[in-house]
Tab-separated table of C-alpha atoms in Angstrom:
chain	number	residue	atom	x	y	z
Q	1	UNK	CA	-10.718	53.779	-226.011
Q	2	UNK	CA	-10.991	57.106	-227.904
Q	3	UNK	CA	-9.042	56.087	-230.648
Q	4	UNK	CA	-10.710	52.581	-230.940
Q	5	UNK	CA	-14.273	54.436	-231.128
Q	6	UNK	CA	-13.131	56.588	-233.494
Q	7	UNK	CA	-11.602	53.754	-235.842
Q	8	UNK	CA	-15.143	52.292	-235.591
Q	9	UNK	CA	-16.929	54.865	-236.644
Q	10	UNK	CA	-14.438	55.367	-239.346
Q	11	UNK	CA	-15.764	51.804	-240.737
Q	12	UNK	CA	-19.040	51.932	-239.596
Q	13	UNK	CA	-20.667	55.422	-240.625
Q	14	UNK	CA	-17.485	57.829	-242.513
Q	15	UNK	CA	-16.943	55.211	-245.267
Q	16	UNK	CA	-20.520	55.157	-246.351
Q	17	UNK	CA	-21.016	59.225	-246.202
Q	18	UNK	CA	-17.609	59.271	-247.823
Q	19	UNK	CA	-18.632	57.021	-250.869
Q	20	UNK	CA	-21.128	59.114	-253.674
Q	21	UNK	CA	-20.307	62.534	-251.645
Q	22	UNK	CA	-16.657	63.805	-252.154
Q	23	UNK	CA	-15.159	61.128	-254.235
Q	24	UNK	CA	-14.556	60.768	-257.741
Q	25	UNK	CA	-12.570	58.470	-260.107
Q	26	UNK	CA	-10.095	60.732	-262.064
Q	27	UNK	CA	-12.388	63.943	-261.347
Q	28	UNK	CA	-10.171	66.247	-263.689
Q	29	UNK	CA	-7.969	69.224	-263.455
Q	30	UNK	CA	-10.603	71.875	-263.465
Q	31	UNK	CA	-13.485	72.458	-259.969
Q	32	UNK	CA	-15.834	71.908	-258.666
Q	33	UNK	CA	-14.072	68.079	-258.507
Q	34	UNK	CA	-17.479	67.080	-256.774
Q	35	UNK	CA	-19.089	67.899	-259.825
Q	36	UNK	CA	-22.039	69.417	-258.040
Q	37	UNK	CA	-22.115	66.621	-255.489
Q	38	UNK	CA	-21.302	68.550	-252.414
Q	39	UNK	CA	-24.471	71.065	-252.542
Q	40	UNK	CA	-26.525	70.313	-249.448
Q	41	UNK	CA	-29.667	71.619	-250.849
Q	42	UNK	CA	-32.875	68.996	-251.647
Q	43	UNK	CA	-34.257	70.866	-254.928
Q	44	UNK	CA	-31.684	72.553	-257.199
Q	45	UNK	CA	-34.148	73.726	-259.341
Q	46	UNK	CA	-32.322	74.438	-262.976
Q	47	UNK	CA	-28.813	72.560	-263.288
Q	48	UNK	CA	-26.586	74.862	-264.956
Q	49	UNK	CA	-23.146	74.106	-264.520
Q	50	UNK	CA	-20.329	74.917	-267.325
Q	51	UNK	CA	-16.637	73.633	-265.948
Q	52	UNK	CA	-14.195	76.597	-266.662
Q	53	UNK	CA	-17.058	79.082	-267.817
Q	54	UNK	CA	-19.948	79.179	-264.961
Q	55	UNK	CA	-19.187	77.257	-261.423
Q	56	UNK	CA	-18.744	78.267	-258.263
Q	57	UNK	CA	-17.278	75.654	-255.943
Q	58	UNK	CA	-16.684	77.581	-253.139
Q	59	UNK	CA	-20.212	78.125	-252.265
Q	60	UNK	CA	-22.810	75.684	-251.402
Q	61	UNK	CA	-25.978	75.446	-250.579
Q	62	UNK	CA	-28.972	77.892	-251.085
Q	63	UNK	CA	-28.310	81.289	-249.122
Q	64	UNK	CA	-32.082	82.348	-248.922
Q	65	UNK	CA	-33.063	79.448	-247.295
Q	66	UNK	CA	-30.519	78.763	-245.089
Q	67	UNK	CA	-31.290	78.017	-241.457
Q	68	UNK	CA	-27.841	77.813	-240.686
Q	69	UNK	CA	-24.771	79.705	-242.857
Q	70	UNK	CA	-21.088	78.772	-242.161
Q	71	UNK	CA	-18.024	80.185	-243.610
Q	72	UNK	CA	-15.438	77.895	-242.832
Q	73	UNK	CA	-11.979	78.548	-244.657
Q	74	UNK	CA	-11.479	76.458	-247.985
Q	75	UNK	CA	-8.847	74.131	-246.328
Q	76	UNK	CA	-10.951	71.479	-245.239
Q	77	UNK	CA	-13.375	72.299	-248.088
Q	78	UNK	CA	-13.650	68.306	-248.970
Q	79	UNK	CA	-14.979	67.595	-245.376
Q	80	UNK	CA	-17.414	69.693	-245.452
Q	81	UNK	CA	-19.906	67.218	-247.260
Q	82	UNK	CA	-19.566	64.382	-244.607
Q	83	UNK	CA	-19.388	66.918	-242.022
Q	84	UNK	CA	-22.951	68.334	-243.330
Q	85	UNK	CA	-24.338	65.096	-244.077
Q	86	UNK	CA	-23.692	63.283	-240.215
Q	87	UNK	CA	-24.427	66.583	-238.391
Q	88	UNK	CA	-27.725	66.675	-240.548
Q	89	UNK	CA	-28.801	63.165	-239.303
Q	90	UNK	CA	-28.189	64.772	-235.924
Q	91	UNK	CA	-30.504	67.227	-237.051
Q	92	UNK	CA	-32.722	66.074	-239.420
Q	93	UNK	CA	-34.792	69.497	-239.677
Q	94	UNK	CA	-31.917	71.000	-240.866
Q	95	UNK	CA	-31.111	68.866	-243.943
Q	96	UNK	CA	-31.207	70.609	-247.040
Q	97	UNK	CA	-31.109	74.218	-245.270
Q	98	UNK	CA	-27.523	74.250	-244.725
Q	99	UNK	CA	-25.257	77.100	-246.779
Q	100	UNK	CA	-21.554	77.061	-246.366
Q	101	UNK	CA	-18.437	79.174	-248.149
Q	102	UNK	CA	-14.648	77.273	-248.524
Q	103	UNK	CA	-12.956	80.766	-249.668
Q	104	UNK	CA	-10.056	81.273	-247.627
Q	105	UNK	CA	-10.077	82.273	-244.175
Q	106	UNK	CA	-9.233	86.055	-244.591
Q	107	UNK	CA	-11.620	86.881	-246.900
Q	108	UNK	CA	-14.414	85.202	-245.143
Q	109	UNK	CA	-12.698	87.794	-242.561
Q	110	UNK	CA	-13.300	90.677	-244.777
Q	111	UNK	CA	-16.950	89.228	-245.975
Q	112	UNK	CA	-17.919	88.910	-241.972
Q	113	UNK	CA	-16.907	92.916	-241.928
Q	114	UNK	CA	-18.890	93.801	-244.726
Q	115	UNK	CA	-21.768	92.395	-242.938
Q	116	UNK	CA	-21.883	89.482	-245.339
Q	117	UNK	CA	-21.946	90.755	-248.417
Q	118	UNK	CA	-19.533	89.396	-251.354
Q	119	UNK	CA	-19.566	89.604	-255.168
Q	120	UNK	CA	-17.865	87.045	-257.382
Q	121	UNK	CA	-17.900	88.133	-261.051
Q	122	UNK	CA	-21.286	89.638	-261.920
Q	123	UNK	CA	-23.223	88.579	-258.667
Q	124	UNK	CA	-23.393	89.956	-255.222
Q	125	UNK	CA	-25.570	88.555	-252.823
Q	126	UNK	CA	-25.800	89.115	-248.674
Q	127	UNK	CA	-25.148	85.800	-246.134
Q	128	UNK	CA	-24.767	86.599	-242.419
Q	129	UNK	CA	-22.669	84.128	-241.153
Q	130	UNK	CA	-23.785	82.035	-238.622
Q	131	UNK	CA	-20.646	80.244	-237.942
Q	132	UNK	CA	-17.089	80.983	-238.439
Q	133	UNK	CA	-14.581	78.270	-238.661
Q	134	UNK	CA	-10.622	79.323	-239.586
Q	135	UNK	CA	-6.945	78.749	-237.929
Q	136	UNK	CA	-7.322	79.663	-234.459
Q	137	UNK	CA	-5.416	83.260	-234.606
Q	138	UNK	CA	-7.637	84.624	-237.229
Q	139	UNK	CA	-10.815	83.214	-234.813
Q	140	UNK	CA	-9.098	84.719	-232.279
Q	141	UNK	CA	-8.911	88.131	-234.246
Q	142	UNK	CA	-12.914	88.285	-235.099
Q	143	UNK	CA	-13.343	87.517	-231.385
Q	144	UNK	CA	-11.310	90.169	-230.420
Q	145	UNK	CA	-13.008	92.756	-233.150
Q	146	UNK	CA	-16.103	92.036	-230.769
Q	147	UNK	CA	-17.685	89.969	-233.782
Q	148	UNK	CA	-18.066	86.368	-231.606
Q	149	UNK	CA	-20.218	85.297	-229.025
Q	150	UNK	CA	-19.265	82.377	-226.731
Q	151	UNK	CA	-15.897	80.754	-226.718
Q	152	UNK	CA	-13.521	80.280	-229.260
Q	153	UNK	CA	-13.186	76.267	-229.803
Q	154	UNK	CA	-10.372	74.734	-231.037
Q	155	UNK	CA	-11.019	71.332	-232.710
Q	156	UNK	CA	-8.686	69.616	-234.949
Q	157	UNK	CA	-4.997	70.254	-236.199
Q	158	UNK	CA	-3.249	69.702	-239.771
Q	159	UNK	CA	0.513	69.899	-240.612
Q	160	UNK	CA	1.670	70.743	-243.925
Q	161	UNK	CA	3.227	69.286	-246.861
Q	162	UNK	CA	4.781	69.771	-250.599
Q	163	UNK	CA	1.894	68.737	-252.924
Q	164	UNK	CA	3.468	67.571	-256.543
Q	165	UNK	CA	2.674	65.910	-259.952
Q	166	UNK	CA	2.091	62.238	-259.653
Q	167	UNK	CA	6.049	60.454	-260.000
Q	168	UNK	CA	7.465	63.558	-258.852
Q	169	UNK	CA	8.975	64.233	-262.085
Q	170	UNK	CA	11.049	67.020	-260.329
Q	171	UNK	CA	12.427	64.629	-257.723
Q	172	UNK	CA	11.349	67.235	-255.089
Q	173	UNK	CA	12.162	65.294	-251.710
Q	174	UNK	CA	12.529	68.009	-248.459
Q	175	UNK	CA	11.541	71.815	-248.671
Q	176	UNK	CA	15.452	72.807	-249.451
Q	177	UNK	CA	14.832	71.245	-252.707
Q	178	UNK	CA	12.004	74.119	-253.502
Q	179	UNK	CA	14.784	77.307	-253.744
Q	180	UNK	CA	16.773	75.301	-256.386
Q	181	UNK	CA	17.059	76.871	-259.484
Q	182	UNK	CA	14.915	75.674	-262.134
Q	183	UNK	CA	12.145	74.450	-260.066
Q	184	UNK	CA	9.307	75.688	-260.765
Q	185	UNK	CA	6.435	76.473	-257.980
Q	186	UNK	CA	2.827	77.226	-257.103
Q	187	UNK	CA	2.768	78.921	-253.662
Q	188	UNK	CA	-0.431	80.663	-251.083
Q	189	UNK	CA	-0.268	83.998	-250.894
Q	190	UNK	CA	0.570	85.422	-247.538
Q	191	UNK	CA	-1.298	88.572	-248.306
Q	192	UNK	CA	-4.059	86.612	-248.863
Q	193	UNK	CA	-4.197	82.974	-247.108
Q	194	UNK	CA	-2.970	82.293	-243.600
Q	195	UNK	CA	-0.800	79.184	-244.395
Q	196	UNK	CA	1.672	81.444	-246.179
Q	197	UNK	CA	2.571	82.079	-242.066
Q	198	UNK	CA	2.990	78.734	-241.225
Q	199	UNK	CA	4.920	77.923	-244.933
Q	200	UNK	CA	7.584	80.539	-243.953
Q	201	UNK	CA	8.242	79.578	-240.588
Q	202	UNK	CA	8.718	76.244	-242.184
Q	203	UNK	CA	11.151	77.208	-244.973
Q	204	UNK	CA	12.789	79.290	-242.408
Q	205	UNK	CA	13.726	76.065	-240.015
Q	206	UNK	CA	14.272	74.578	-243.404
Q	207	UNK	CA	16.984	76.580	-245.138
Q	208	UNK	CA	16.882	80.059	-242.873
Q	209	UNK	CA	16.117	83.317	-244.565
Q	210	UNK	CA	17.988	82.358	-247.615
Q	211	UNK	CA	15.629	79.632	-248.639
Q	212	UNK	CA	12.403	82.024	-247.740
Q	213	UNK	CA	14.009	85.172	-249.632
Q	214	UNK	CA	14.496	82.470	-253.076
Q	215	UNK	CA	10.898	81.082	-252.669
Q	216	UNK	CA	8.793	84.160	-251.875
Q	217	UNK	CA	10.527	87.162	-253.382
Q	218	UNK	CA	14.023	85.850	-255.984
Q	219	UNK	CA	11.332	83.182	-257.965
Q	220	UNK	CA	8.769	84.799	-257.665
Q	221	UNK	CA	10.223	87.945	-259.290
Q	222	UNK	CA	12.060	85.578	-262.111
Q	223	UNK	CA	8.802	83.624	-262.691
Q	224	UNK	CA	9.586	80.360	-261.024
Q	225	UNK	CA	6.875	81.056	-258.168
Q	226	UNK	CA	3.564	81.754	-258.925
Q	227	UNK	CA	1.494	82.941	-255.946
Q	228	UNK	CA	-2.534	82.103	-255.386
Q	229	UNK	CA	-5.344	83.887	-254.026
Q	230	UNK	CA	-7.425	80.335	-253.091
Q	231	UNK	CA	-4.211	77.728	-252.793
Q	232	UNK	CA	-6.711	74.700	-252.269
Q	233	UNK	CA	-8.034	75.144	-255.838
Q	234	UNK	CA	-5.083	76.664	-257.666
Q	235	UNK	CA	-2.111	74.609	-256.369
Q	236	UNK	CA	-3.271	71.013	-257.522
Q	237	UNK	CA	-4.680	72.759	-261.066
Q	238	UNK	CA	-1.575	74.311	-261.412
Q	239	UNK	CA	-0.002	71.138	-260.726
Q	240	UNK	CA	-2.202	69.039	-263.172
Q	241	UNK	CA	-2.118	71.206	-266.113
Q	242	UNK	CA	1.970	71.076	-265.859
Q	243	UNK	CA	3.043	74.531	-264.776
Q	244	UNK	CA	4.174	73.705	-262.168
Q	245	UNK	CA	6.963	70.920	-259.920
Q	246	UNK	CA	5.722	71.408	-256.768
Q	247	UNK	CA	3.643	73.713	-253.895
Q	248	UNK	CA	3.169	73.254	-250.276
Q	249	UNK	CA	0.132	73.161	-249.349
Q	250	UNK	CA	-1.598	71.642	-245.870
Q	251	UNK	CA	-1.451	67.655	-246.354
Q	252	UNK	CA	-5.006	66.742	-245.742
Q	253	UNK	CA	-5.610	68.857	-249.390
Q	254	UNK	CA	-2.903	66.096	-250.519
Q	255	UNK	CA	-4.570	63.218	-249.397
Q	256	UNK	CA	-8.108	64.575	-250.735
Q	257	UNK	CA	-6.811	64.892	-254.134
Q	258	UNK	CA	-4.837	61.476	-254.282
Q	259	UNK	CA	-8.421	60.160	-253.199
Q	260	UNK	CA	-10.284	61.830	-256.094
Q	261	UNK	CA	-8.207	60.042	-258.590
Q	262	UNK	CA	-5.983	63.154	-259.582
Q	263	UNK	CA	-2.237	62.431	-260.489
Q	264	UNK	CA	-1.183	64.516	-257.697
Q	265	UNK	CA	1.205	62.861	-254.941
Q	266	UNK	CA	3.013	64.742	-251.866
Q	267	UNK	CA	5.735	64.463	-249.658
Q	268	UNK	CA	6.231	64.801	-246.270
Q	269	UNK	CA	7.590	67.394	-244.404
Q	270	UNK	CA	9.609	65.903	-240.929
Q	271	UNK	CA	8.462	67.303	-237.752
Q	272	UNK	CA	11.340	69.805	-237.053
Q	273	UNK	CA	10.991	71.399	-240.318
Q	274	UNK	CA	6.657	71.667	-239.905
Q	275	UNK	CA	4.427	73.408	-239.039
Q	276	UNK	CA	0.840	72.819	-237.175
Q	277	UNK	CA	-2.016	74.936	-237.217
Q	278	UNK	CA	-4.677	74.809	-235.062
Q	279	UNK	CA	-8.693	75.136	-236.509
Q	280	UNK	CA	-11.228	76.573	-234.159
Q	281	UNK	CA	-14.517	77.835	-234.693
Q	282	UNK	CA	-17.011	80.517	-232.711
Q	283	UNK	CA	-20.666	81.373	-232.679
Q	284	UNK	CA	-20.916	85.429	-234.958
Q	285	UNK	CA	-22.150	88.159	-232.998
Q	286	UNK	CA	-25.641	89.028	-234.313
Q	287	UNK	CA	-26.202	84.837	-235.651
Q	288	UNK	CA	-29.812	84.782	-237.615
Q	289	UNK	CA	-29.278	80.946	-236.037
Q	290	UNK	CA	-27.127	80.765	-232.837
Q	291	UNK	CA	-28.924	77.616	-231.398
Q	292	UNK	CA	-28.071	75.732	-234.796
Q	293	UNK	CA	-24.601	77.866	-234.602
Q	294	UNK	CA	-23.555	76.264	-231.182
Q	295	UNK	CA	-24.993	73.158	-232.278
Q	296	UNK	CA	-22.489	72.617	-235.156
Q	297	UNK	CA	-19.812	74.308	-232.717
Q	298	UNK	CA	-20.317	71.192	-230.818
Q	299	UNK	CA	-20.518	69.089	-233.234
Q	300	UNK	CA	-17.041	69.802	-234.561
Q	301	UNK	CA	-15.490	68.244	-231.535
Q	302	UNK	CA	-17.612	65.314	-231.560
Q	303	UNK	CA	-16.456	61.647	-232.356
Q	304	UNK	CA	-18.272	61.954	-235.449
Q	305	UNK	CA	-16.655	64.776	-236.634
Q	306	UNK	CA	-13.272	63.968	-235.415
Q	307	UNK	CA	-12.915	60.503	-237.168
Q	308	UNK	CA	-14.109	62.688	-240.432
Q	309	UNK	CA	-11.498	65.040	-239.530
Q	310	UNK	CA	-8.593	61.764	-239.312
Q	311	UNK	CA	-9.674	60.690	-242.374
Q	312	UNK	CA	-8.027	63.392	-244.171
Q	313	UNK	CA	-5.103	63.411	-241.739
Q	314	UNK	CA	-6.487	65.938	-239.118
Q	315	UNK	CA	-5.230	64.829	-235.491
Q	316	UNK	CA	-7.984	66.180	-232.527
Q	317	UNK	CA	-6.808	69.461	-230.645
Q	318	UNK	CA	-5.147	69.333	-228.026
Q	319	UNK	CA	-3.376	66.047	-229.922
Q	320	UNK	CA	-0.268	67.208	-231.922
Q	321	UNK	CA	2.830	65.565	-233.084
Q	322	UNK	CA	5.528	68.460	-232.142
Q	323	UNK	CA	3.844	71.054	-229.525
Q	324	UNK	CA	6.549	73.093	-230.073
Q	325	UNK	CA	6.109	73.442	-233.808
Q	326	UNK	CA	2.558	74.807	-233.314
Q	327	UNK	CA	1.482	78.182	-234.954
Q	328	UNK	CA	-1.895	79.627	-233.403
């Protein structure tokens, strides 16, 4: 029964807040690939927009007038829009007052301990999070810096998977295929993004230490590997622009960017060679909103949320393929 109600809301209200809010035809190498679509706020005011020069597609919304501010790391970053339109017909008040950040997880870490405050080139401005969404461990972590209040909530899980050019010029077929020489790849950053865990403990079941030593330290020393800072915007322009054969990278970001139009492809990654991570969410300590907080806590877990979620290849926590293969 749950999976046949989710299926129908799949056809009956995803599809329609999927169409006009995430999805373009052949939306180009360079973000914000929504072109501006994805901002939750009513009136923009001045558009001023320059692709490559002035954008900022990790951060939506209007932070002064927020009535409720979520950081939420960038993985899902291309749910976020159906996510904030259905939970805003929920909660009608709150449509256009909705702010949210897609940076990775462990800097919205880091911004949560500098009470909020970030600066991207020239511009520093102060959010207090209302909500923070990541992989369960570094939830877990904030919770136990006494920064949470109310449970931690797992809701969803994702597996990973090798994004690559469209026709896989490279022929890249299982992760073994990533330490030979001559392939070139675009790779998270552990020191910087959580799924450089999970993409070790893969390679490791994959090829052993050998196979992690050639991907994270041998290529990346020679060239071959070229590490990000924000994978989910890096690895597919990377990709597209041809400097790059292949990164992994969590496969709901693969199936977004197939959907956009981009010639980007990926290949899957069998079960005892994965990974699967497990997303959670908690109310911050101190939330300027913490009734609109819990709300979209909640919400997260709802059948709403969850068939947005399996859209993109999510499966609902505590579903997973391999229980085993799960990294909190």
């Amino acid at each position: 029964m749950k999976k046949n109600k989710i299926h129908f809301i799949i056809k009956t209200i995803l599809l329609p807040l999927l169409g006009g809010i995430t999805l373009t035809a052949q939306a180009g190498v360079n973000p914000p690939w929504s072109e501006g679509r994805n901002n939750p706020v009513v009136q923009r005011g001045l558009e001023f927009t320059v692709p490559e020069v002035d954008n900022l597609p990790d951060f939506h919304g209007d932070p002064m007038g927020a009535q409720l501010s979520i950081f939420v790391g960038g993985n899902y970053f291309f749910a976020m829009a159906p996510l904030v339109t259905a939970f805003e017909e929920e909660y009608p008040a709150l449509k256009g007052k909705i702010y949210y950040e897609t940076i990775p997880p462990g800097l919205l870490f880091d911004q949560i301990h500098q009470g909020g405050t970030i600066t991207v080139g020239n511009m520093t401005w102060t959010v207090k999070a209302d909500v923070y969404a990541a992989g369960l461990k570094r939830v877990s972590a904030l919770d136990n810096d006494g920064l949470l209040q109310g449970p931690v909530v797992s809701y969803a899980t994702n597996q990973l998977a090798i994004m690559v050019p469209k026709n896989n010029p490279a022929h890249i077929q299982t992760l073994s295929d990533l330490g030979k020489p001559g392939v070139k790849l675009v790779m998270p950053n552990p020191e910087f993004e959580g799924i450089g865990r999970q993409i070790k403990a893969a390679l490791m079941k994959a090829g052993g230490p050998d196979l992690v030593q050639e991907v994270y330290v041998h290529k990346v020393h020679t060239g071959e590997t070229q590490l990000t800072h924000i994978h989910h915007r890096q690895s597919p322009m990377t990709l597209m622009k041809g400097l790059a054969d292949a990164g992994v990278t969590w496969q709901s970001e693969a199936i977004f960017q197939e959907e956009t139009g981009n010639p980007i492809t990926h290949v899957e990654i069998p079960a005892t060679q994965n990974a699967t991570a497990i997303y959670a969410a908690g109310v911050v300590k101190g939330a300027p909103h913490p009734q609109a907080a819990q709300a979209w806590v909640d919400f997260l877990k709802s059948p709403k949320a969850q068939a947005i979620f399996a859209h993109y290849g999510f499966k609902p926590y505590p579903e997973a393929t391999d229980k085993s293969s799960i990294l909190r």
